[in-house]
Short mmCIF file of N, CA, C and O in Angstrom, two decimals:
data_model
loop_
_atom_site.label_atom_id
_atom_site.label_comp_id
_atom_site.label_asym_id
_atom_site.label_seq_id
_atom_site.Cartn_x
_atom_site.Cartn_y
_atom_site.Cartn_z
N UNK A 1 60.44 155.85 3.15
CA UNK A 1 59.47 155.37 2.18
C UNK A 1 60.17 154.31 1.33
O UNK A 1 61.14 154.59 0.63
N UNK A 2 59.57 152.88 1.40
CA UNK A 2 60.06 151.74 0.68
C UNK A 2 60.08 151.87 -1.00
O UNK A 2 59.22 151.47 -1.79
N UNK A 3 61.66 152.73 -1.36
CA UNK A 3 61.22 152.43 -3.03
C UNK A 3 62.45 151.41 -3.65
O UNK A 3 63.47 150.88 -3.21
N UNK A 4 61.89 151.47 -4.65
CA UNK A 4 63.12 150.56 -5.58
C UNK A 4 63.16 150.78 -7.02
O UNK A 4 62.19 151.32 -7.55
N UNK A 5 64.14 150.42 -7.70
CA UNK A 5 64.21 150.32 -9.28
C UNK A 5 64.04 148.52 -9.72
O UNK A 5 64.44 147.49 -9.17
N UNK A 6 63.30 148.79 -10.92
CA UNK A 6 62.86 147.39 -11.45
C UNK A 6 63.25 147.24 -12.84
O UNK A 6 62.51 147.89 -13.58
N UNK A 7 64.35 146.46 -13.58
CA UNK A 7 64.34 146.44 -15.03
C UNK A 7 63.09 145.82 -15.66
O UNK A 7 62.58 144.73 -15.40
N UNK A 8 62.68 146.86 -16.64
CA UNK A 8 61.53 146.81 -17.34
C UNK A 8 61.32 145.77 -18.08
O UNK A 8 61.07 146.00 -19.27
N UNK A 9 61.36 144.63 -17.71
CA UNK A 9 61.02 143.04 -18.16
C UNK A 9 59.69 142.53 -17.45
O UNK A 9 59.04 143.11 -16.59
N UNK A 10 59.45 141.35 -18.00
CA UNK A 10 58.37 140.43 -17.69
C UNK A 10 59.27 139.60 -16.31
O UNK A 10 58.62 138.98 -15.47
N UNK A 11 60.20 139.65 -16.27
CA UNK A 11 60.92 138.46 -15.50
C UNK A 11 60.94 139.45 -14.03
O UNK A 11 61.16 138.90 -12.95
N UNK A 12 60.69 140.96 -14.11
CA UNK A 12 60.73 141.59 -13.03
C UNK A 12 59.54 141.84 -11.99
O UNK A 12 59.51 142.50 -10.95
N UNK A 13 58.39 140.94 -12.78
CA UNK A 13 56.85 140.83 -12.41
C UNK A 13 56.94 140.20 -10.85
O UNK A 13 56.34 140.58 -9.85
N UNK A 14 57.70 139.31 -10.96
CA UNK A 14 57.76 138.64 -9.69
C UNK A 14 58.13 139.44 -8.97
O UNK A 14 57.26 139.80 -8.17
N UNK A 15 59.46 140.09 -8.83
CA UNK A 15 60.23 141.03 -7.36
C UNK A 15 59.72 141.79 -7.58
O UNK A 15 59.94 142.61 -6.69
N UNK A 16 58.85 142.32 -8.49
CA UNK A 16 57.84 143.63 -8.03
C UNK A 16 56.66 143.30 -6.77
O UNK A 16 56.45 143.89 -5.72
N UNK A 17 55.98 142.02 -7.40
CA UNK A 17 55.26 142.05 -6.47
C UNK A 17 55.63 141.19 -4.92
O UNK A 17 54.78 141.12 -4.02
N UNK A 18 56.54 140.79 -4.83
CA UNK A 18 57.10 140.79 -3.43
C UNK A 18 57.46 141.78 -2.93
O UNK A 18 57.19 141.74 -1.73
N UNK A 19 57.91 142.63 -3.18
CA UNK A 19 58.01 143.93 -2.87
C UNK A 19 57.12 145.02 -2.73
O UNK A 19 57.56 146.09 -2.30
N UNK A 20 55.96 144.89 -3.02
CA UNK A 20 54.70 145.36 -2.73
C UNK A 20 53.79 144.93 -1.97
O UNK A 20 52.90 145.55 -1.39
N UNK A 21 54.22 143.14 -2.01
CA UNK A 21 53.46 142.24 -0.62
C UNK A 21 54.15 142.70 0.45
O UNK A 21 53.46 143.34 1.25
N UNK A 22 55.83 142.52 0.81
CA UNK A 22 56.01 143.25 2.35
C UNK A 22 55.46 144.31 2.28
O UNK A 22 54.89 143.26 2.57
N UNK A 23 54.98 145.33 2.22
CA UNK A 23 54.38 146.53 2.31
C UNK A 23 53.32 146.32 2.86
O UNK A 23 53.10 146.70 4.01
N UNK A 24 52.22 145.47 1.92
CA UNK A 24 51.11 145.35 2.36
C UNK A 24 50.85 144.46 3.59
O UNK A 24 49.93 144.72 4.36
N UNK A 25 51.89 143.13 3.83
CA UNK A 25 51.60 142.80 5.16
C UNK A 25 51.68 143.60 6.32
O UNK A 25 51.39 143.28 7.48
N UNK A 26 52.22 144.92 5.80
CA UNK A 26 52.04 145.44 7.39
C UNK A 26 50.90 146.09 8.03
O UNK A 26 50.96 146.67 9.11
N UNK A 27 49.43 145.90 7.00
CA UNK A 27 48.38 146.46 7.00
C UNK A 27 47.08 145.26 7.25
O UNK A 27 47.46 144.09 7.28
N UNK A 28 46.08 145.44 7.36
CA UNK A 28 45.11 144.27 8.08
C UNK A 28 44.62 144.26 6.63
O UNK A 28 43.60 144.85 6.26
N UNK A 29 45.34 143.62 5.92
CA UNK A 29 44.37 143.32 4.27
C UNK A 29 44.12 141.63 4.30
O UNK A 29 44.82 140.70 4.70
N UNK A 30 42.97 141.67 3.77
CA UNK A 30 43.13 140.15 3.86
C UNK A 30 43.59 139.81 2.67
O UNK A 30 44.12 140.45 1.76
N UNK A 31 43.20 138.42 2.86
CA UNK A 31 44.48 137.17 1.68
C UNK A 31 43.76 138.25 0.46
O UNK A 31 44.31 139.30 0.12
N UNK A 32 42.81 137.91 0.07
CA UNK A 32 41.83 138.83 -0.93
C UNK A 32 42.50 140.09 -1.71
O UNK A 32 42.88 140.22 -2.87
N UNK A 33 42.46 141.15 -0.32
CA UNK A 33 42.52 142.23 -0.78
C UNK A 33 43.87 142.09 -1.15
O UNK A 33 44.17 143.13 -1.74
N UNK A 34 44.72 141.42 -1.10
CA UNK A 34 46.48 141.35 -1.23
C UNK A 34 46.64 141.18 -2.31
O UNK A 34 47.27 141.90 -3.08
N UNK A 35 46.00 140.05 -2.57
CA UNK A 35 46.20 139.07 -4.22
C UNK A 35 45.24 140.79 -4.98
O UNK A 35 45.92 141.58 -5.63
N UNK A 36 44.29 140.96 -4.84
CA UNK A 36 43.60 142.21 -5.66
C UNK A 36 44.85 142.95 -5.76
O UNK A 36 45.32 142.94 -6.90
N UNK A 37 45.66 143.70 -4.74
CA UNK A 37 46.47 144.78 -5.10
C UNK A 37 47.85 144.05 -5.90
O UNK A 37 48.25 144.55 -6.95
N UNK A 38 48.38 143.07 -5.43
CA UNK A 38 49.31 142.52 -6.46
C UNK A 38 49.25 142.24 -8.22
O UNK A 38 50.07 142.28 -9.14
N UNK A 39 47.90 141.98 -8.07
CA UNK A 39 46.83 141.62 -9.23
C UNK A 39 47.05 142.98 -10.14
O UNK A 39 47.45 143.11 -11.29
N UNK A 40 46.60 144.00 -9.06
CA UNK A 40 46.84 145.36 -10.10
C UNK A 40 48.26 145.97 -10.20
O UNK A 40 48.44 146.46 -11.31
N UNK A 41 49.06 146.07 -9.59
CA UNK A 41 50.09 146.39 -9.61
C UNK A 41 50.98 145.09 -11.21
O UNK A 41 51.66 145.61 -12.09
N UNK A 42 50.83 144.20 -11.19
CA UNK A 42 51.13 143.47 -12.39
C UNK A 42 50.37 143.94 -13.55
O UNK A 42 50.71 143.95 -14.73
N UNK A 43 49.41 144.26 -13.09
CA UNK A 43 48.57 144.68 -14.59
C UNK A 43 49.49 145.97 -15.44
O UNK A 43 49.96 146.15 -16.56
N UNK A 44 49.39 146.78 -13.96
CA UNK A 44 49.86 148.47 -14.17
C UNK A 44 51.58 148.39 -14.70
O UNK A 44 51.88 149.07 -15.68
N UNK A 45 52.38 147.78 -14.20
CA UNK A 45 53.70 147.17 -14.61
C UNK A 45 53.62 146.14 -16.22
O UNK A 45 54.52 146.18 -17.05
N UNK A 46 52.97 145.70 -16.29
CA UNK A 46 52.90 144.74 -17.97
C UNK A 46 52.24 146.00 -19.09
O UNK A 46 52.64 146.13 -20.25
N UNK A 47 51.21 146.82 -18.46
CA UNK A 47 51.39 147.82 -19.39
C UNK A 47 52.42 149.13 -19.49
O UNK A 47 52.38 150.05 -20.30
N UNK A 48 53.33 148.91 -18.46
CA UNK A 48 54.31 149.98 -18.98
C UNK A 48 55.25 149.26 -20.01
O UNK A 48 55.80 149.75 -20.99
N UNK A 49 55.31 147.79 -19.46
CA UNK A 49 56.48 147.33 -20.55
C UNK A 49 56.17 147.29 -21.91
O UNK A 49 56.99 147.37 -22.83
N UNK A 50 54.68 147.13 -22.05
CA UNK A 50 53.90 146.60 -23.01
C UNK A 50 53.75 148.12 -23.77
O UNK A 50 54.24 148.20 -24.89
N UNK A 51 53.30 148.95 -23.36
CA UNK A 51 53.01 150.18 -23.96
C UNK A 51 53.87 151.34 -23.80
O UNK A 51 54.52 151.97 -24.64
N UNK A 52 53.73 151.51 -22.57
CA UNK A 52 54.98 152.79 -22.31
C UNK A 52 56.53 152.87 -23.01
O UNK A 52 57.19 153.74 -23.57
N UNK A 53 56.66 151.76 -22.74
CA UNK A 53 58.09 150.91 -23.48
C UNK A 53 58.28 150.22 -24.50
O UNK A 53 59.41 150.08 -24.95
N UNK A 54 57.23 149.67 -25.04
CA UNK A 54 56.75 148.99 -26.23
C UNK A 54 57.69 147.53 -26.57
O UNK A 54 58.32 147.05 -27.51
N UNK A 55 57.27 147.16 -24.95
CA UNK A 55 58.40 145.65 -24.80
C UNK A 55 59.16 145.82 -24.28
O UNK A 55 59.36 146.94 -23.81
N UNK A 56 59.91 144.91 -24.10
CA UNK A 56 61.17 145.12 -22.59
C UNK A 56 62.08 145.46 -23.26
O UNK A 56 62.45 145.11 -24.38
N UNK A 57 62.66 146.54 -22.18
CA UNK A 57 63.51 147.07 -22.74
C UNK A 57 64.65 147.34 -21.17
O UNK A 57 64.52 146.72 -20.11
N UNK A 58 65.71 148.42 -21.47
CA UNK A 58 66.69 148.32 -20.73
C UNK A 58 66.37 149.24 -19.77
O UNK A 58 67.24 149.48 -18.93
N UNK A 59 65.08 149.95 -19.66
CA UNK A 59 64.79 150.95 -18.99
C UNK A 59 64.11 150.48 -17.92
O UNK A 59 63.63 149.35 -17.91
N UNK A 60 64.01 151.35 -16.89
CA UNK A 60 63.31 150.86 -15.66
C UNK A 60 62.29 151.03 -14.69
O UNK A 60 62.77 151.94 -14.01
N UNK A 61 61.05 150.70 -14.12
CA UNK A 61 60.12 150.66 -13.17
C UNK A 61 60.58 151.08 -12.24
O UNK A 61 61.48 150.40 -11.74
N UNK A 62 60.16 152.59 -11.44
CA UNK A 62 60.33 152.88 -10.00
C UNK A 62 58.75 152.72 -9.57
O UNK A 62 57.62 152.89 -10.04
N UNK A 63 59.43 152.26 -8.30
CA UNK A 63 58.43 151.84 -7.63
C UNK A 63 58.60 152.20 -6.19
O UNK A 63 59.56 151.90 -5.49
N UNK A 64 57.22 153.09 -5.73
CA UNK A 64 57.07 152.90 -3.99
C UNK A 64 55.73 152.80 -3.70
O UNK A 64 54.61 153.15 -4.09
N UNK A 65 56.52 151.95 -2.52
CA UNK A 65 55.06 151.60 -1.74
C UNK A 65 54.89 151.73 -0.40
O UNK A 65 55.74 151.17 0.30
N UNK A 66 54.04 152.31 0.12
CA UNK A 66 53.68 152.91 1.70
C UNK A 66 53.03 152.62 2.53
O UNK A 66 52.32 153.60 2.74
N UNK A 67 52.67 151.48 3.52
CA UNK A 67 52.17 151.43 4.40
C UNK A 67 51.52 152.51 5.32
O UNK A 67 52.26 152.54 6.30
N UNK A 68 50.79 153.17 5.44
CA UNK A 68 50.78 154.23 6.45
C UNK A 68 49.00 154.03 6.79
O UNK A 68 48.06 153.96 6.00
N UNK A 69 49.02 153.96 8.36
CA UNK A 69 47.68 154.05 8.82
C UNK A 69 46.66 152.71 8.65
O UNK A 69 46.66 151.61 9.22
N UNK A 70 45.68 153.36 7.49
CA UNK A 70 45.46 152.07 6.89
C UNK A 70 44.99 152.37 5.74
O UNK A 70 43.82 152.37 5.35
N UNK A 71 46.33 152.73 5.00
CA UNK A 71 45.65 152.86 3.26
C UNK A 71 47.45 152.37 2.93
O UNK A 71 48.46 152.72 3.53
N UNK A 72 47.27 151.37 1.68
CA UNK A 72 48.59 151.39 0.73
C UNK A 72 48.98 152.33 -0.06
O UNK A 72 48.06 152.82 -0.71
N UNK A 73 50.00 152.76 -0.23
CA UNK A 73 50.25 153.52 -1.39
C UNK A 73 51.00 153.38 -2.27
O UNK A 73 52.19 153.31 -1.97
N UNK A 74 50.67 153.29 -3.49
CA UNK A 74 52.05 152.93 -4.37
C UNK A 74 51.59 153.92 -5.54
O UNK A 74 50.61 154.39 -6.11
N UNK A 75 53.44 153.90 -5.49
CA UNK A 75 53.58 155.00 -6.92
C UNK A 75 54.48 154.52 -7.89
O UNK A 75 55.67 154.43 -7.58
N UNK A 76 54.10 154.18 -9.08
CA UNK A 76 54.82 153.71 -9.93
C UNK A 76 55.06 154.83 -11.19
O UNK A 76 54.29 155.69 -11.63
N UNK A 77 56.42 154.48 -11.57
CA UNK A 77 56.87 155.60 -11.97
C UNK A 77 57.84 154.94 -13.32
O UNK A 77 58.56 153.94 -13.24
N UNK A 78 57.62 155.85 -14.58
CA UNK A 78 58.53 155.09 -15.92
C UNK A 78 58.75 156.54 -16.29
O UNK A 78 58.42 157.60 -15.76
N UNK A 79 59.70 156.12 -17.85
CA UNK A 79 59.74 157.54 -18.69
C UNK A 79 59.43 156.69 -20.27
O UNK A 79 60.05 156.50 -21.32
N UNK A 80 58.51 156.45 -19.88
CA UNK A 80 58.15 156.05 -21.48
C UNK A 80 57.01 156.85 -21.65
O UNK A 80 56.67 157.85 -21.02
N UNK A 81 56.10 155.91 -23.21
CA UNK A 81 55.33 157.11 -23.57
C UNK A 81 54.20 157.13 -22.64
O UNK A 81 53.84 156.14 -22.00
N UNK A 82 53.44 158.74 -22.59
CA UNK A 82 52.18 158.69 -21.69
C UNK A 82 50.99 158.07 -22.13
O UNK A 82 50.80 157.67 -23.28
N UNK A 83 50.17 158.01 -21.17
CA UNK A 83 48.81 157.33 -21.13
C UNK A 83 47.65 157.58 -20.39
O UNK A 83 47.40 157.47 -19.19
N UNK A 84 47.04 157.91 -21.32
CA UNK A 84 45.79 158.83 -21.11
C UNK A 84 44.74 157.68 -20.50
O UNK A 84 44.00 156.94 -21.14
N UNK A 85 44.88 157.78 -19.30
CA UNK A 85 43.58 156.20 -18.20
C UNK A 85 42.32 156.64 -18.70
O UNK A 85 41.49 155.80 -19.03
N UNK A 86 42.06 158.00 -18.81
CA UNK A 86 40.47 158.50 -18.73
C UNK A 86 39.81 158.16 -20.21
O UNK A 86 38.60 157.94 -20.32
N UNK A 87 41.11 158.12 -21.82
CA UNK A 87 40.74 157.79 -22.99
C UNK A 87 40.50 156.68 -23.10
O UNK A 87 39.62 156.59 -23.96
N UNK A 88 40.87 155.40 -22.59
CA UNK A 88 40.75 153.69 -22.56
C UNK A 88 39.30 153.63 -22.42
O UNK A 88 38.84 154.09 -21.37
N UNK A 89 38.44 153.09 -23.36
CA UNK A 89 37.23 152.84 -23.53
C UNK A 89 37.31 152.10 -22.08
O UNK A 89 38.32 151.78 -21.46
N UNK A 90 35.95 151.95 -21.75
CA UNK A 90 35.08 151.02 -21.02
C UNK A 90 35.21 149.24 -21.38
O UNK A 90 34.34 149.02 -22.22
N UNK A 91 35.60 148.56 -21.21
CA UNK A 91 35.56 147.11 -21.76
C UNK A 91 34.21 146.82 -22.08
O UNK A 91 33.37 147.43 -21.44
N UNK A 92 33.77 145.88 -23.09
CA UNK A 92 32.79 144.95 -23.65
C UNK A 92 32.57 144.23 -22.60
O UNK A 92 33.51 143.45 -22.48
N UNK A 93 31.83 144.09 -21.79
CA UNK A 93 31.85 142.32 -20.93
C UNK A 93 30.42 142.27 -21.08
O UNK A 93 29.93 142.82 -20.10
N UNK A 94 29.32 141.75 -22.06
CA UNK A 94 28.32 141.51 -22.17
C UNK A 94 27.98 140.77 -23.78
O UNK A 94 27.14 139.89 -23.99
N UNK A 95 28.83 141.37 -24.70
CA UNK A 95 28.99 140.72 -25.85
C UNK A 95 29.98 139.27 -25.58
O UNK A 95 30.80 138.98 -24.71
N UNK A 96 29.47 138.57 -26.76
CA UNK A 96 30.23 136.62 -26.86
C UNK A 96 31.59 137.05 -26.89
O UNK A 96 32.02 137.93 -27.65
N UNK A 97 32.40 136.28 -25.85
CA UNK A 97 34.00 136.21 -26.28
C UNK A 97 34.64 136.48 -27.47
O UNK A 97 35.56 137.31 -27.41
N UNK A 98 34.39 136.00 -28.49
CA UNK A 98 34.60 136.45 -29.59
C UNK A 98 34.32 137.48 -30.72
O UNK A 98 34.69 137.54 -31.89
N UNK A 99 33.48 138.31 -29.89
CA UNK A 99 33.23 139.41 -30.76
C UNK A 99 33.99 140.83 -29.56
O UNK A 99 33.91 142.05 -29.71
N UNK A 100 34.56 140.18 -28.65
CA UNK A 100 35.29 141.30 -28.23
C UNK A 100 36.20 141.64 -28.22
O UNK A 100 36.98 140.85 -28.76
N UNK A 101 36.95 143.14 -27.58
CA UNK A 101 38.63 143.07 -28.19
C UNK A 101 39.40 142.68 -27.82
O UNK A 101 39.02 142.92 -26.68
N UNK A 102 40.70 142.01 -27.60
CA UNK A 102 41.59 141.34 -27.46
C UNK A 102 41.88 141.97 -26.03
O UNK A 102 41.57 141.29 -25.06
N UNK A 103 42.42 143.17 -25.84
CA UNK A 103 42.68 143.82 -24.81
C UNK A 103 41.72 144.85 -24.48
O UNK A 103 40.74 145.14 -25.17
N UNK A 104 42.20 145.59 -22.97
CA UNK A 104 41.30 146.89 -22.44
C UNK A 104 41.04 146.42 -21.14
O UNK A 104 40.21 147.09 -20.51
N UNK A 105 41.67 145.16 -20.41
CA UNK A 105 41.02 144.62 -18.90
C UNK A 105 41.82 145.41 -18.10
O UNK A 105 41.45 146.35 -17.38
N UNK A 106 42.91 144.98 -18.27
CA UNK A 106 44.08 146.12 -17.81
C UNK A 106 43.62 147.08 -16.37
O UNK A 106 43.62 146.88 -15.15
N UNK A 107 43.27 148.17 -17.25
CA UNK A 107 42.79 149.75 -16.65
C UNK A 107 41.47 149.30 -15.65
O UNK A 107 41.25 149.33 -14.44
N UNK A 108 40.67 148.84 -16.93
CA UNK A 108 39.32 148.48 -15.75
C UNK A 108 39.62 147.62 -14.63
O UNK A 108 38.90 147.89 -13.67
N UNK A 109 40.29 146.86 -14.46
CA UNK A 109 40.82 145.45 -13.07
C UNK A 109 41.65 146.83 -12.26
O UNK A 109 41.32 147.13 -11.12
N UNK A 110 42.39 147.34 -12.77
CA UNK A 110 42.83 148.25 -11.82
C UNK A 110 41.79 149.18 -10.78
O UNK A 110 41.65 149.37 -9.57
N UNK A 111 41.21 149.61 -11.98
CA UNK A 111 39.96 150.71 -11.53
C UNK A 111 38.77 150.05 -10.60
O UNK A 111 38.23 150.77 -9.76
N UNK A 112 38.25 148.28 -10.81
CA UNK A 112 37.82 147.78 -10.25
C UNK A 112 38.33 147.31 -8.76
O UNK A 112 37.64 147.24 -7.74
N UNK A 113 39.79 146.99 -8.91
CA UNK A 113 40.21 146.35 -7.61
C UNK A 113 40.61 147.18 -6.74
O UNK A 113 40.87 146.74 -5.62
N UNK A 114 40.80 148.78 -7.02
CA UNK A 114 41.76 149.66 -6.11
C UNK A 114 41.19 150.47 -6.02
O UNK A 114 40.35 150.69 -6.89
N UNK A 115 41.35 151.44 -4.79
CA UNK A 115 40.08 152.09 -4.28
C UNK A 115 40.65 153.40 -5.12
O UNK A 115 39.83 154.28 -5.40
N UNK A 116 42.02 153.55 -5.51
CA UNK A 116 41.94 154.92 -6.16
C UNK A 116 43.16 154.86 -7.01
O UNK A 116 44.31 154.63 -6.63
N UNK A 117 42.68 155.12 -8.33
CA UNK A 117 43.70 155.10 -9.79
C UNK A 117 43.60 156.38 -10.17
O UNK A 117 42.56 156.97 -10.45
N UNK A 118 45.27 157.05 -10.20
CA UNK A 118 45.22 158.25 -11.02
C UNK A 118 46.80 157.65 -11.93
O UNK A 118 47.64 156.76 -11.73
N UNK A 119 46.58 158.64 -12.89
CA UNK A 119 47.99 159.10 -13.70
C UNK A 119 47.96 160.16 -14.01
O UNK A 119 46.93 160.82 -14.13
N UNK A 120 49.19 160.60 -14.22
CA UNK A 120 50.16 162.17 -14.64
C UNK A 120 51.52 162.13 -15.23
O UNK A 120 52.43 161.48 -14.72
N UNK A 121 51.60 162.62 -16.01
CA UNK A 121 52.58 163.09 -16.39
C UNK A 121 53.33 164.53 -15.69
O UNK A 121 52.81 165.59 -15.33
N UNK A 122 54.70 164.09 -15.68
CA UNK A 122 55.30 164.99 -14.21
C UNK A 122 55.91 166.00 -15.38
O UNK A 122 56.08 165.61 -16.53
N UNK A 123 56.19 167.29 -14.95
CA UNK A 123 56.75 168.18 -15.36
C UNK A 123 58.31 167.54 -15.94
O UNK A 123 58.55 167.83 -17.11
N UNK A 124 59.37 166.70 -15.21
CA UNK A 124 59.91 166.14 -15.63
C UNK A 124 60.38 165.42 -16.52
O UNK A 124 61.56 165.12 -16.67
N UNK A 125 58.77 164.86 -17.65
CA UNK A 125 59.14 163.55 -18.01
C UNK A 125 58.57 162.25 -18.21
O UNK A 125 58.36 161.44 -19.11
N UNK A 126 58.31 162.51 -16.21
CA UNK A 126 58.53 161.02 -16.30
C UNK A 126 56.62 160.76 -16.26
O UNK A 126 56.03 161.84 -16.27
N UNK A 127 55.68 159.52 -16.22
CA UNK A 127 54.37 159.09 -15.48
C UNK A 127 54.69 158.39 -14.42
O UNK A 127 55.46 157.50 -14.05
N UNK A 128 53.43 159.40 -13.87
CA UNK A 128 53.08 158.40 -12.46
C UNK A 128 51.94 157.72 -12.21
O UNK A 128 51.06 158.57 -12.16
N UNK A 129 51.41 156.48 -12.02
CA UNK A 129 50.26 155.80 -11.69
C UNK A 129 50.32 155.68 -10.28
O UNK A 129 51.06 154.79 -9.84
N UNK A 130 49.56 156.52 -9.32
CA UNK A 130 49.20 156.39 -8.32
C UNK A 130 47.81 155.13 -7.66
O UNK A 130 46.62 155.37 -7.85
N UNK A 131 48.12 154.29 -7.18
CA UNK A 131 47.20 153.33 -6.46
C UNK A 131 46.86 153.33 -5.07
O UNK A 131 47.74 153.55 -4.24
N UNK A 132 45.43 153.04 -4.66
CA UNK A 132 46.02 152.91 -3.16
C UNK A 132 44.49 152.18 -2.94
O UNK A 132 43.41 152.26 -3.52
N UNK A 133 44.89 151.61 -2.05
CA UNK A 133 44.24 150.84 -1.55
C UNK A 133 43.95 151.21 0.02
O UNK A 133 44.79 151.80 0.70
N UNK A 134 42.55 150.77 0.56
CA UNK A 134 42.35 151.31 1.93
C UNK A 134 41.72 149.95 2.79
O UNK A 134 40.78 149.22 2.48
N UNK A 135 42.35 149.94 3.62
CA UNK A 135 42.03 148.50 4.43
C UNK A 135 40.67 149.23 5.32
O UNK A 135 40.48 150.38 5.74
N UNK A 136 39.82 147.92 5.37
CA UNK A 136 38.35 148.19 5.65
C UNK A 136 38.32 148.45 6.73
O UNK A 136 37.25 148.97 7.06
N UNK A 137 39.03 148.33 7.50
CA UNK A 137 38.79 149.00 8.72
C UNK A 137 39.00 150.35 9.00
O UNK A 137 38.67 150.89 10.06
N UNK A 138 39.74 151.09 7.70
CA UNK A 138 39.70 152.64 8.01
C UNK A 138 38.89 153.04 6.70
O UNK A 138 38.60 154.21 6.49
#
């Protein structure tokens, strides 16, 4: 199973998601569905640095990702603070730009682009954000 460690920076956005693209080329996703799962996987990674970690810090992003069959899997994994996916309001997208809140796309782009978002907190410690994605042909 393809994993790795990532220092918890903005500058690690990039080799995360190359490292989640070989994965996914080995699956029939198109250009689309690729850029969608990279798309979320940056989202899900900027809010650990951003929240879990509260900015970059010296701590680090585990990360795996699984090819198998035809679903992706990735598990991303920190020890910062937890985060409750199910408490994150619903986003505004119907009110004027400016009367809405700054943030909250985050969770929903995840929840929108990936066929399945969970989190937990592990007996350990640590959270896990589970993603996965299922190529249309299975």
């Amino acid at each position: 199973m393809p994993t790795a460690d990532f220092p918890a920076i903005y500058a690690s956005l990039a080799s995360i998601s190359l490292f989640v693209e070989a994965e996914a080329q080995k699956l029939a996703f198109t250009s689309k569905e690729r850029y969608q799962i990279s798309l979320s996987v940056d989202e899900a990674c900027a809010n650990i640095i951003d929240h879990a970690y509260s900015g970059e810090t010296s701590a680090t992003i585990h990360l795996t990702a699984l090819a198998e069959e035809s679903r992706l899997l990735i598990l991303i994994e920190d020890r910062g603070s937890p985060c409750d996916l199910d408490s994150i309001p619903e986003p505004d997208l119907t009110s004027p730009l400016e009367e809405r809140r700054e943030r909250g796309l985050g969770v929903y782009t995840m929840r929108q682009l990936m066929d399945e978002v969970r989190f937990e907190r592990l007996p350990d410690g640590r959270n896990r954000l589970t993603m996965v994605k299922y190529t249309r042909a299975g």
